[in-house]
Amino acid sequence: MLLSSEADDKRSGLVVHCPVCLHPGRGERRCRACGFLLFEDPVLGAATEQDHRSAAAELAAAARAWDLDAARRALSEPAEQAEITGLLRPASSGIPHPAGRPSPVAAPAPAVAAEPHAARAGGAGDRHPLPAGLADLLHRLTTGELPEVLFVEFGTQRAAVVRAYADAAGLPQARPHAETPWTELVPELAPAKALRRFQLAGGIGTVEPVDRLAFDQAVRDWLHAVVPGAYEGTGTRTTELVLLRGGIGWTLLDRAAAVLHDFCAARTESSPAPAPGSGTVSATTARVRRLLRGAPLREPHTLLLARAGTGGGGHVPVELAHHVLFEAGLRLAPGETRTASVTVHSGPPTVTRGDGTAAPSETVTVVLPLLAGHYRSADHRPPLLGLPRAELPVRGSAHLTFVLHGPGEIEVRTDAGDILAEAPDGPGTDLRAVLARMPRRLRRPRPVELICAVEMSGTDRAEIAERVGFTSDLIRAAMRHGRAGGLRVAVIGYYDHAPRNEHQPDRKVVRSVQPGPPGRALRHLRELTSEVQPRRTLTSSLEDALKAAARMTAGQRDEPAGQVLLVVGDRPPAPYAQEGLVPGCPLAVDWREQLWTLRHRGVRVGVRAEPFTAPVAPGTPSGDRLRRYLSRTWHDLTGTDRLLLRPGTDSAEQAALALTAEPSHDTDGIPLAFAAPPFAPGQSDPPRS
């Protein structure tokens, strides 16, 4: 039932605002927004007091129910309940409600939070299939037919626009275009967070109401300012629009969406989110990026790997190889991912010569460039999507899973489920700069000839057993790491010299087996006897072991081999002649001459010991001279190779890696992973002619 003035407005065609929801109308019998009966058929006679009371009660109940419904949508957290409840229009008291109309609940209960995080701003709603219109826009965007698409979202804090475009590789990108807080766009809206949400949800309450037509005009003016290219009033259209739908039933946000359609006819809409976004640029941009994941791949997404080329000589070239992870044209549904599994391999270990004594590593760090397209040095440079790095076992492999979340978004996981981190260079690095640091060739593996000189004398059996156990583990590890070029092993066990001037038969201080199969060397090592006796000298017969090693490395072989001698001991060699308190070698063997012979033949010499402290008691005559001799001797033994391994620190596995690796100078950069093992077992240098 309407007052006479409102009836006059109806007859004159003027706008009539519903007293329940303020929705403007033009004489409809019921409000198009809330369904409230605005007027009934005319009856004879004047309305009675009971008619007025009944109409007032019905209006109050409908207003209360309308506000309560808006409050439920607007309530973000229980702490706001009292504030929002105080905004509701009161229900009439003492007057029965019309039949069939239940009394409204006294206070609202929290529904879905209306101040969402970035994930809520478009997460669940974007899991619905993409509308056909949006799928077509994304296809045209990635192919270059459309220069841009503008996404408009009306949130609970502000209105925002995000610009989507495609780069040179057709990868869709999103960046903020415009944002305006509602308090600036429509000054009648309250600045308080809870009250503003209540008003946007359609609540009227006891505060100054927001004029609906003025709200529409404010939204229209804003659109005209921020998206002028989408205005169709002139018959031209240069920009496509997509409306990011929010929650259902937010009255003013729905009005803003209607204005958008009337003003510039948005081409399509996204599926509604469970609650409208905050409208902040960051939240809206995140939602747009999730939608852009449904764009098709214009270029294949590839993994750049290395592979060993072909050719004779001592080196092989390193070539680039592409592995296509995801083909061009692939399109993901919202929330969908695709995976591709690839096994990558590491190259051979290298040891950089220098003054440092860094312990060898059991792993190799590789980078895995992810590209949109293929790399050709003389052609265009494809975008670098990512540069993850992985730790691979030396001469080993890893099974990796590549997860595609959308164009240009690839996540790399290991079998353990760990996500690979980006290399320090990051995806913004120029690909040419990454590849410029890669080794251009690999030295073809040569057979390794490993000579282990083990000190078999000591003050107790545990000391000797530790050295024997380490050497056994070392040989087994070398069998694994030296398999590409082949492995031969020799073992030299050396003992203490017999004291000078002692009347006893000469005895052998060295027992050895020539280079051959590793199994034979292991058997010989087990058969060596231990010599346990009190320590009578600070030197050993290591100089005799060096002489035996020099004999083993003499002569020509069918093919060149990388020869390396590892001393596993505790005491340095005796000098050629006595030096102070250090007795000379009874057989007059000069260890420096033997060491020079080994180095002249290219034999690398390593030491596994704690060599730089001499156990000399304070006050011992010539103690300083003795310390200098011992320290200088160990230093000279390691020489420029700097193959110094420390007991308890460097494992047998690390030692095998260091001893079987090829010396190199060109490992400044992180290498690429290999598509296949660079060298098959047994592949080595071609025989000499």
XYZ file of C-alpha atoms in Angstrom:
689
model
C 0.000 0.000 0.000
C 1.423 3.389 -0.997
C 0.848 6.905 0.226
C -1.010 9.209 -2.117
C 2.127 11.124 -3.131
C 3.832 7.892 -4.195
C 0.735 6.956 -6.146
C 0.949 10.303 -7.883
C 4.594 9.557 -8.768
C 3.479 6.272 -10.288
C 0.858 7.940 -12.425
C 3.277 10.671 -13.546
C 6.055 8.217 -14.558
C 8.564 9.510 -12.012
C 11.102 7.208 -10.351
C 9.712 5.508 -7.258
C 12.212 4.082 -4.753
C 11.223 0.954 -2.876
C 11.000 1.770 0.851
C 12.588 -1.603 1.696
C 15.664 -1.703 -0.583
C 15.657 1.764 -2.280
C 15.621 0.118 -5.685
C 14.302 2.666 -8.197
C 11.233 1.697 -10.163
C 8.539 3.232 -12.350
C 5.216 2.123 -10.965
C 5.699 -1.651 -10.803
C 3.285 -3.469 -8.524
C 6.168 -5.239 -6.744
C 9.770 -4.150 -6.308
C 11.991 -5.805 -8.894
C 14.824 -6.135 -6.354
C 13.211 -7.361 -3.129
C 9.696 -8.326 -4.246
C 7.966 -6.071 -1.716
C 4.338 -5.291 -2.606
C 4.409 -1.576 -3.338
C 0.667 -1.036 -3.832
C -2.556 -3.032 -3.955
C -5.718 -2.630 -5.981
C -7.752 0.409 -4.890
C -10.675 -0.294 -2.562
C -13.656 1.795 -1.590
C -13.455 3.712 1.608
C -10.665 5.096 3.713
C -7.976 2.876 5.214
C -8.613 1.929 8.799
C -6.170 2.221 11.674
C -5.706 -1.517 11.541
C -4.817 -1.252 7.839
C -2.117 1.325 8.645
C -0.735 -0.727 11.522
C -0.667 -3.883 9.408
C 1.054 -2.096 6.513
C 3.613 -0.546 8.867
C 4.337 -3.910 10.464
C 4.754 -5.552 7.079
C 7.088 -2.802 5.871
C 9.155 -2.963 9.088
C 9.449 -6.745 8.871
C 10.479 -6.620 5.206
C 13.014 -3.859 5.890
C 14.465 -5.772 8.820
C 14.691 -8.965 6.758
C 16.365 -7.088 3.881
C 18.946 -5.513 6.182
C 19.548 -8.806 7.962
C 20.176 -10.565 4.660
C 22.707 -7.880 3.675
C 24.327 -8.080 7.112
C 24.912 -11.797 6.764
C 26.825 -11.224 3.528
C 28.750 -8.252 4.906
C 29.799 -9.785 8.218
C 33.495 -10.601 7.978
C 34.371 -11.634 11.525
C 32.451 -12.182 14.784
C 33.938 -9.039 16.326
C 31.923 -6.950 13.848
C 28.604 -8.544 14.768
C 27.601 -5.943 17.347
C 28.544 -3.080 15.009
C 26.528 -4.419 12.085
C 23.584 -5.450 14.263
C 23.322 -1.857 15.444
C 22.841 -0.712 11.847
C 19.713 -2.791 11.191
C 16.331 -1.125 10.934
C 14.188 -2.228 13.887
C 11.248 -4.546 13.504
C 7.902 -3.221 14.795
C 7.129 -4.231 18.367
C 3.783 -5.296 19.738
C 2.233 -5.745 16.311
C 1.659 -9.260 14.959
C 3.286 -9.982 11.589
C 1.071 -10.883 8.680
C 0.292 -14.546 8.307
C 3.026 -16.547 6.601
C 5.807 -14.037 7.371
C 8.292 -15.409 9.970
C 9.906 -13.001 12.378
C 13.475 -12.129 11.374
C 16.411 -13.345 13.440
C 17.623 -10.831 15.989
C 21.246 -10.674 14.861
C 23.207 -11.775 11.789
C 25.541 -14.750 11.834
C 28.827 -14.738 9.944
C 28.650 -16.102 6.429
C 31.621 -16.174 4.059
C 34.222 -13.547 4.898
C 33.812 -10.622 2.581
C 37.325 -9.214 2.955
C 39.049 -12.069 1.142
C 42.707 -12.791 0.753
C 44.173 -12.900 -2.709
C 43.365 -16.593 -3.051
C 39.722 -16.063 -2.114
C 39.416 -13.191 -4.545
C 39.186 -15.603 -7.423
C 40.254 -19.060 -6.366
C 37.223 -21.293 -6.053
C 35.171 -19.402 -8.620
C 37.914 -19.703 -11.227
C 37.856 -23.498 -10.992
C 34.712 -23.505 -13.147
C 35.211 -24.020 -16.889
C 36.183 -20.873 -18.736
C 33.276 -19.224 -20.552
C 33.520 -19.678 -24.301
C 33.845 -15.945 -24.795
C 36.795 -15.698 -22.406
C 38.550 -18.697 -23.974
C 38.232 -17.001 -27.375
C 39.612 -13.709 -26.027
C 42.636 -15.460 -24.517
C 43.321 -17.244 -27.798
C 43.159 -13.972 -29.742
C 45.347 -12.305 -27.129
C 48.165 -14.863 -27.361
C 48.116 -14.884 -31.171
C 48.484 -11.090 -31.302
C 45.058 -10.428 -32.777
C 44.108 -8.422 -29.674
C 46.569 -5.930 -28.205
C 45.059 -6.164 -24.728
C 42.105 -7.271 -22.610
C 40.941 -5.292 -19.572
C 39.600 -7.179 -16.554
C 37.273 -5.156 -14.296
C 36.441 -6.171 -10.737
C 34.132 -4.370 -8.307
C 35.343 -5.403 -4.854
C 34.377 -4.485 -1.342
C 37.147 -1.899 -0.963
C 37.533 -0.424 -4.415
C 36.993 -0.865 -8.123
C 40.037 -2.109 -10.024
C 41.102 -2.739 -13.606
C 43.944 -5.042 -14.650
C 45.452 -4.995 -18.138
C 46.307 -8.326 -19.799
C 48.593 -8.496 -22.828
C 50.901 -10.988 -24.520
C 54.676 -10.655 -24.886
C 56.738 -11.518 -27.956
C 56.499 -15.248 -27.224
C 52.745 -15.110 -26.757
C 52.945 -15.494 -22.976
C 50.025 -13.668 -21.320
C 51.033 -11.053 -18.770
C 48.973 -9.017 -16.297
C 49.688 -5.666 -14.744
C 47.581 -3.118 -12.818
C 45.799 -0.493 -14.900
C 43.567 1.493 -12.510
C 42.064 1.359 -9.021
C 39.796 3.706 -7.075
C 38.521 3.261 -3.505
C 34.736 3.310 -3.191
C 34.947 6.228 -0.766
C 36.446 8.319 -3.585
C 34.243 6.939 -6.325
C 30.972 7.259 -4.304
C 31.446 9.668 -1.378
C 28.089 8.608 0.122
C 29.576 5.223 1.021
C 30.880 5.019 4.578
C 34.658 4.841 5.101
C 34.259 2.332 7.935
C 34.996 -1.172 6.657
C 32.005 -3.012 8.146
C 29.492 -0.291 7.330
C 30.789 0.050 3.764
C 30.379 -3.673 3.143
C 26.881 -3.521 4.631
C 25.945 -0.758 2.205
C 27.512 -2.529 -0.799
C 25.569 -5.662 0.135
C 22.390 -3.604 -0.187
C 21.734 -2.807 3.453
C 19.812 0.394 4.212
C 19.837 0.460 7.989
C 19.652 3.592 10.064
C 22.427 5.537 8.314
C 22.219 7.957 5.428
C 21.201 5.848 2.421
C 23.164 5.687 -0.831
C 21.143 6.981 -3.759
C 21.033 4.195 -6.349
C 20.876 6.433 -9.417
C 23.740 8.592 -8.132
C 25.732 5.405 -7.535
C 25.106 4.276 -11.125
C 26.255 7.616 -12.487
C 29.451 7.554 -10.399
C 30.336 4.120 -11.777
C 29.569 5.302 -15.311
C 31.842 8.327 -14.932
C 34.648 6.146 -13.569
C 34.413 3.710 -16.477
C 34.472 6.571 -18.942
C 37.730 7.778 -17.362
C 39.597 4.467 -16.999
C 38.425 2.469 -20.038
C 37.655 5.047 -22.746
C 38.634 2.633 -25.508
C 35.785 0.313 -24.566
C 33.078 2.980 -24.930
C 30.728 2.077 -27.758
C 28.728 5.275 -27.852
C 30.642 6.348 -30.964
C 30.245 2.962 -32.618
C 33.951 2.123 -32.267
C 35.598 -0.367 -29.926
C 39.333 -0.679 -29.392
C 39.484 -2.619 -26.107
C 37.813 -5.824 -24.939
C 36.473 -6.025 -21.379
C 35.958 -8.960 -19.042
C 33.943 -8.605 -15.840
C 35.309 -10.459 -12.809
C 32.157 -11.495 -11.015
C 32.045 -11.404 -7.222
C 29.610 -12.938 -4.759
C 25.916 -13.336 -5.533
C 23.474 -10.797 -4.117
C 25.744 -7.830 -3.350
C 23.238 -5.229 -4.452
C 25.469 -2.254 -5.275
C 28.198 -4.435 -6.805
C 25.586 -6.047 -9.019
C 24.421 -2.559 -10.017
C 27.995 -1.628 -10.915
C 28.234 -4.762 -13.095
C 24.976 -3.828 -14.801
C 26.311 -0.328 -15.491
C 29.425 -1.877 -17.027
C 27.326 -3.980 -19.397
C 25.137 -1.028 -20.331
C 28.046 1.383 -20.720
C 30.624 -0.638 -22.634
C 29.164 -4.133 -22.991
C 31.763 -6.405 -21.403
C 32.442 -9.239 -23.806
C 32.190 -11.957 -21.153
C 32.237 -12.638 -17.422
C 34.219 -14.953 -15.189
C 32.390 -17.376 -12.968
C 31.287 -15.849 -9.651
C 33.658 -16.074 -6.725
C 32.222 -17.177 -3.351
C 32.641 -13.616 -2.101
C 33.557 -10.445 -3.956
C 37.238 -9.597 -4.010
C 38.706 -6.776 -2.058
C 39.260 -4.982 -5.340
C 42.885 -4.227 -4.504
C 45.157 -4.350 -7.508
C 47.249 -7.154 -6.018
C 44.199 -9.351 -5.392
C 42.636 -8.575 -8.763
C 45.932 -9.146 -10.580
C 46.333 -12.509 -8.861
C 42.839 -13.487 -9.971
C 43.523 -12.398 -13.540
C 46.763 -14.378 -13.631
C 44.870 -17.481 -12.589
C 42.443 -16.923 -15.465
C 45.319 -16.337 -17.898
C 46.568 -19.833 -17.103
C 43.800 -21.000 -19.423
C 45.443 -19.353 -22.440
C 46.938 -21.700 -25.063
C 50.702 -22.077 -25.436
C 51.783 -20.254 -28.573
C 55.322 -21.633 -28.342
C 56.374 -25.067 -27.062
C 57.882 -25.017 -23.602
C 61.256 -26.710 -23.745
C 64.102 -27.766 -21.474
C 67.607 -26.901 -22.681
C 70.115 -29.691 -22.095
C 73.639 -30.587 -23.165
C 74.874 -33.659 -24.973
C 78.276 -34.991 -25.921
C 78.958 -34.699 -29.619
C 81.006 -36.944 -31.850
C 84.564 -36.594 -33.011
C 88.017 -38.020 -32.580
C 90.849 -36.834 -30.427
C 91.116 -36.348 -26.727
C 88.111 -34.029 -26.461
C 84.496 -34.141 -27.582
C 82.340 -31.061 -28.251
C 79.407 -30.189 -26.016
C 76.246 -29.520 -28.036
C 72.851 -28.120 -27.048
C 69.743 -30.291 -27.074
C 66.085 -29.350 -26.613
C 63.581 -31.534 -24.843
C 59.996 -30.481 -25.537
C 58.082 -30.580 -22.268
C 54.736 -29.175 -23.435
C 53.660 -28.790 -27.054
C 52.397 -25.555 -28.595
C 48.614 -25.216 -28.558
C 48.165 -26.903 -25.187
C 45.448 -25.269 -23.101
C 44.733 -25.933 -19.420
C 41.339 -25.863 -17.801
C 41.071 -23.677 -14.682
C 42.805 -25.425 -11.806
C 44.306 -28.071 -14.115
C 48.013 -28.904 -14.367
C 50.042 -31.040 -16.755
C 53.244 -32.892 -15.943
C 56.230 -34.128 -17.897
C 58.956 -36.378 -16.515
C 62.571 -36.197 -17.663
C 65.692 -38.012 -16.502
C 68.734 -35.739 -16.602
C 72.370 -36.682 -16.170
C 75.464 -35.008 -14.794
C 78.781 -34.781 -16.545
C 82.149 -36.013 -15.348
C 83.696 -34.362 -12.286
C 86.494 -31.888 -12.732
C 89.205 -30.648 -10.417
C 90.363 -27.088 -10.942
C 94.072 -26.653 -10.396
C 95.100 -23.883 -8.038
C 96.396 -23.085 -4.600
C 93.188 -24.013 -2.796
C 92.643 -27.387 -1.159
C 88.851 -27.505 -1.302
C 87.473 -30.950 -0.576
C 86.039 -32.733 -3.622
C 82.266 -32.847 -3.863
C 80.088 -35.901 -4.432
C 77.535 -33.844 -6.371
C 77.479 -31.580 -9.403
C 75.341 -28.439 -9.554
C 73.543 -28.089 -12.889
C 71.109 -25.509 -14.246
C 67.971 -26.355 -16.208
C 66.992 -23.462 -18.533
C 63.265 -23.514 -19.316
C 62.427 -21.783 -22.613
C 59.387 -20.694 -24.589
C 60.535 -21.960 -27.971
C 63.946 -23.153 -29.151
C 67.324 -21.496 -28.731
C 69.313 -20.757 -31.856
C 72.372 -18.584 -31.406
C 71.956 -16.890 -34.807
C 68.186 -16.539 -34.490
C 65.879 -14.856 -32.041
C 66.460 -15.520 -28.374
C 63.470 -17.228 -26.743
C 62.316 -16.018 -23.333
C 63.922 -17.712 -20.365
C 60.957 -18.931 -18.304
C 63.026 -20.182 -15.398
C 66.509 -21.244 -14.390
C 66.126 -23.877 -11.665
C 69.217 -25.643 -10.412
C 69.664 -29.180 -9.168
C 72.303 -31.154 -7.304
C 73.084 -34.376 -9.179
C 75.413 -37.183 -8.127
C 78.690 -37.108 -10.003
C 78.246 -39.222 -13.136
C 74.733 -39.831 -11.888
C 71.205 -38.910 -12.852
C 67.963 -37.585 -11.404
C 64.330 -38.096 -12.367
C 62.571 -34.728 -12.423
C 58.903 -33.827 -12.852
C 57.973 -30.583 -14.609
C 54.547 -29.244 -13.623
C 52.841 -26.776 -15.964
C 50.466 -24.383 -14.168
C 49.918 -22.121 -17.168
C 51.807 -20.441 -20.018
C 55.304 -19.659 -18.766
C 54.643 -21.144 -15.290
C 56.616 -24.360 -14.738
C 57.479 -25.883 -11.391
C 60.237 -28.511 -11.152
C 60.039 -31.254 -8.531
C 62.318 -34.101 -7.529
C 61.163 -37.646 -6.813
C 61.142 -36.683 -3.130
C 58.633 -33.913 -3.885
C 61.061 -31.040 -3.300
C 60.665 -27.966 -5.504
C 63.897 -26.902 -7.174
C 64.984 -23.367 -6.384
C 66.047 -20.842 -8.976
C 69.726 -20.334 -9.662
C 71.113 -17.014 -8.363
C 71.094 -15.683 -11.938
C 67.320 -16.069 -12.035
C 64.992 -16.141 -15.045
C 65.681 -12.491 -15.869
C 69.209 -13.311 -16.989
C 70.090 -13.197 -20.674
C 70.315 -16.765 -21.942
C 73.445 -15.953 -23.919
C 75.159 -14.887 -20.691
C 74.206 -18.206 -19.080
C 75.505 -20.265 -21.990
C 78.676 -18.197 -22.335
C 79.970 -19.732 -19.106
C 79.305 -23.322 -20.107
C 82.229 -25.606 -21.014
C 82.406 -26.013 -24.790
C 84.146 -29.401 -24.751
C 84.781 -32.370 -22.511
C 87.992 -34.281 -22.194
C 87.408 -37.832 -23.266
C 87.815 -40.146 -20.268
C 91.103 -41.940 -20.138
C 91.773 -45.166 -18.282
C 92.639 -44.406 -14.680
C 95.649 -46.094 -13.120
C 95.350 -45.764 -9.357
C 98.310 -46.626 -7.144
C 97.582 -46.812 -3.416
C 100.613 -46.667 -1.115
C 99.425 -47.766 2.341
C 101.513 -47.546 5.501
C 101.182 -50.950 7.205
C 103.151 -50.093 10.361
C 101.674 -48.509 13.437
C 101.448 -48.480 17.193
C 98.202 -50.501 17.265
C 96.106 -52.624 14.932
C 93.148 -50.208 14.918
C 95.321 -47.502 13.350
C 96.402 -49.821 10.525
C 92.924 -51.316 10.081
C 91.461 -47.836 9.557
C 93.904 -47.141 6.714
C 93.244 -50.538 5.114
C 89.474 -50.077 5.402
C 89.630 -46.620 3.849
C 91.755 -47.894 0.942
C 89.325 -50.777 0.313
C 86.382 -48.359 0.225
C 88.358 -46.037 -2.017
C 89.030 -48.770 -4.596
C 85.365 -49.801 -4.654
C 84.272 -46.182 -5.103
C 86.849 -45.701 -7.878
C 85.375 -48.758 -9.613
C 82.056 -46.878 -9.807
C 83.400 -43.466 -10.779
C 86.188 -44.630 -13.113
C 84.001 -46.951 -15.195
C 83.739 -44.613 -18.207
C 87.386 -44.943 -19.174
C 88.401 -48.106 -17.346
C 90.311 -48.596 -14.099
C 93.506 -50.376 -13.112
C 94.631 -50.467 -9.496
C 97.939 -51.196 -7.788
C 98.617 -51.516 -4.055
C 101.937 -50.861 -2.300
C 102.215 -51.735 1.377
C 105.219 -50.177 3.072
C 106.695 -50.763 6.539
C 109.247 -49.287 8.950
C 112.946 -49.393 8.155
C 115.145 -51.667 10.226
C 117.250 -49.550 12.622
C 120.762 -48.667 11.489
C 123.688 -50.711 12.829
C 121.411 -53.540 13.871
C 122.881 -56.936 13.077
C 120.014 -58.665 11.378
C 119.243 -59.765 7.826
C 117.884 -57.162 5.438
C 114.099 -57.364 5.089
C 111.659 -56.154 2.487
C 110.076 -52.841 3.471
C 107.725 -52.724 0.442
C 105.226 -55.363 -0.736
C 103.303 -54.506 -3.869
C 101.090 -55.755 -6.682
C 101.330 -54.285 -10.183
C 98.453 -52.274 -11.778
C 95.658 -54.583 -12.822
C 92.056 -55.475 -12.080
C 90.675 -53.792 -8.956
C 89.633 -57.154 -7.521
C 93.214 -58.404 -7.532
C 94.374 -55.228 -5.740
C 91.687 -55.715 -3.075
C 92.815 -59.292 -2.474
C 96.437 -58.193 -2.138
C 95.423 -55.483 0.332
C 93.631 -58.056 2.501
C 96.697 -60.308 2.434
C 99.131 -57.638 3.632
C 100.292 -58.191 7.195
C 100.182 -55.481 9.836
C 103.313 -54.543 11.746
C 102.475 -53.335 15.239
C 105.381 -52.035 17.322
C 106.336 -48.974 19.361
C 107.136 -45.980 17.202
C 110.902 -45.570 16.968
C 111.095 -42.874 14.289
C 109.002 -40.014 12.910
C 109.560 -41.172 9.325
C 108.634 -44.291 7.385
C 109.835 -46.130 4.282
C 107.568 -44.024 2.080
C 110.548 -43.123 -0.106
C 110.842 -46.819 -1.017
C 107.114 -46.869 -1.875
C 107.676 -43.864 -4.143
C 110.490 -45.757 -5.864
C 108.178 -48.753 -6.393
C 105.508 -46.461 -7.838
C 108.065 -44.923 -10.204
C 108.889 -48.404 -11.529
C 105.173 -49.127 -12.065
C 104.660 -45.971 -14.127
C 107.672 -46.520 -16.396
C 107.277 -47.621 -20.010
C 104.696 -47.090 -22.782
C 101.119 -48.400 -22.743
C 98.673 -49.276 -25.470
C 96.658 -46.156 -24.635
C 97.379 -43.127 -22.470
C 96.138 -43.383 -18.908
C 95.577 -40.902 -16.143
C 97.946 -42.061 -13.417
C 97.542 -41.039 -9.800
C 99.332 -42.059 -6.624
C 97.614 -41.737 -3.259
C 99.667 -42.042 -0.073
C 97.566 -43.357 2.818
C 99.871 -42.992 5.779
C 100.825 -41.179 8.921
C 104.536 -40.390 8.581
C 106.531 -38.743 5.767
C 109.484 -40.390 3.956
C 112.983 -40.450 5.389
C 115.514 -38.033 3.876
C 118.335 -39.186 1.601
C 120.807 -38.555 4.439
C 120.268 -37.820 8.104
C 119.035 -34.288 8.853
C 119.496 -33.423 12.480
C 117.319 -35.813 14.459
C 115.738 -37.259 11.318
C 117.538 -40.455 10.255
C 118.209 -40.987 6.564
C 116.992 -43.868 4.406
C 119.143 -46.987 5.008
C 118.952 -47.771 1.285
C 119.887 -44.191 0.331
C 116.698 -43.629 -1.663
C 116.068 -39.936 -2.386
C 112.301 -39.357 -2.159
C 112.608 -35.988 -3.928
C 114.172 -37.654 -6.951
C 111.424 -40.286 -7.025
C 108.742 -37.601 -6.673
C 110.282 -35.609 -9.546
C 110.247 -38.732 -11.727
C 106.566 -39.321 -11.003
C 105.584 -35.749 -11.730
C 107.689 -35.681 -14.893
C 105.608 -38.617 -16.160
C 102.385 -36.764 -15.399
C 101.464 -38.789 -12.322
C 99.267 -36.860 -9.900
C 100.236 -37.379 -6.276
C 97.817 -37.084 -3.373
C 98.161 -37.548 0.366
C 95.660 -38.756 2.905
C 97.083 -37.762 6.291
C 97.240 -35.085 8.988
C 100.616 -33.876 7.817
C 101.325 -30.408 9.092
C 101.917 -30.978 12.826
C 104.949 -32.901 14.000
C 104.604 -34.689 17.369
C 107.752 -33.208 18.870
C 107.883 -32.582 22.610
C 108.661 -28.989 23.678
C 112.333 -28.445 24.429
C 113.528 -31.267 22.161
C 116.903 -30.355 20.637
C 116.526 -29.372 16.993
C 112.732 -29.623 17.392
C 112.040 -26.621 15.171
C 114.237 -28.029 12.439
C 112.385 -31.331 12.668
C 109.009 -29.606 12.388
C 110.187 -27.690 9.338
C 111.350 -30.867 7.646
C 108.123 -32.743 8.286
C 105.887 -29.839 7.214
C 107.945 -29.114 4.096
C 107.964 -32.779 3.119
C 104.184 -33.161 3.198
C 103.778 -29.872 1.347
C 106.174 -30.949 -1.395
C 104.435 -34.303 -1.745
C 101.061 -32.727 -2.539
C 102.728 -30.200 -4.867
C 100.568 -28.233 -7.293
C 97.883 -30.928 -7.448
C 96.841 -30.057 -3.893
C 95.217 -33.482 -3.490
C 95.191 -33.363 0.279
C 92.601 -35.546 2.005
C 92.087 -35.488 5.759
C 91.048 -38.506 7.822
C 87.631 -38.101 9.360
C 86.741 -35.281 6.960
C 87.072 -36.530 3.388
C 85.264 -39.790 2.681
C 86.458 -42.566 0.418
C 83.722 -41.521 -2.029
C 85.069 -37.978 -2.157
C 88.603 -39.252 -2.544
C 87.596 -41.466 -5.490
C 85.927 -38.501 -7.171
C 89.000 -36.327 -6.757
C 91.399 -39.013 -7.973
C 89.399 -40.111 -11.030
C 88.414 -36.595 -12.182
C 90.134 -34.883 -15.082
C 91.993 -31.650 -14.257
C 90.265 -28.651 -15.806
C 90.569 -24.881 -15.975
C 87.286 -23.960 -17.674
C 84.621 -24.646 -15.038
C 83.780 -21.036 -14.224
C 80.059 -21.475 -14.830
C 77.441 -23.949 -13.701
C 77.100 -26.652 -16.376
C 73.928 -27.744 -18.060
C 72.482 -31.140 -17.304
C 73.008 -33.777 -19.983
C 70.233 -35.442 -21.941
C 72.136 -38.745 -21.744
C 75.295 -39.920 -19.974
C 78.067 -38.057 -21.802
C 80.314 -41.114 -21.921
C 79.266 -44.723 -22.017
C 81.134 -47.189 -19.757
C 84.427 -48.166 -21.318
C 84.525 -45.161 -23.686
C 88.017 -43.689 -23.611
C 90.666 -42.103 -25.760
C 91.215 -43.745 -29.144
C 94.366 -45.912 -29.200
C 97.564 -44.357 -30.339
C 98.547 -45.141 -33.898
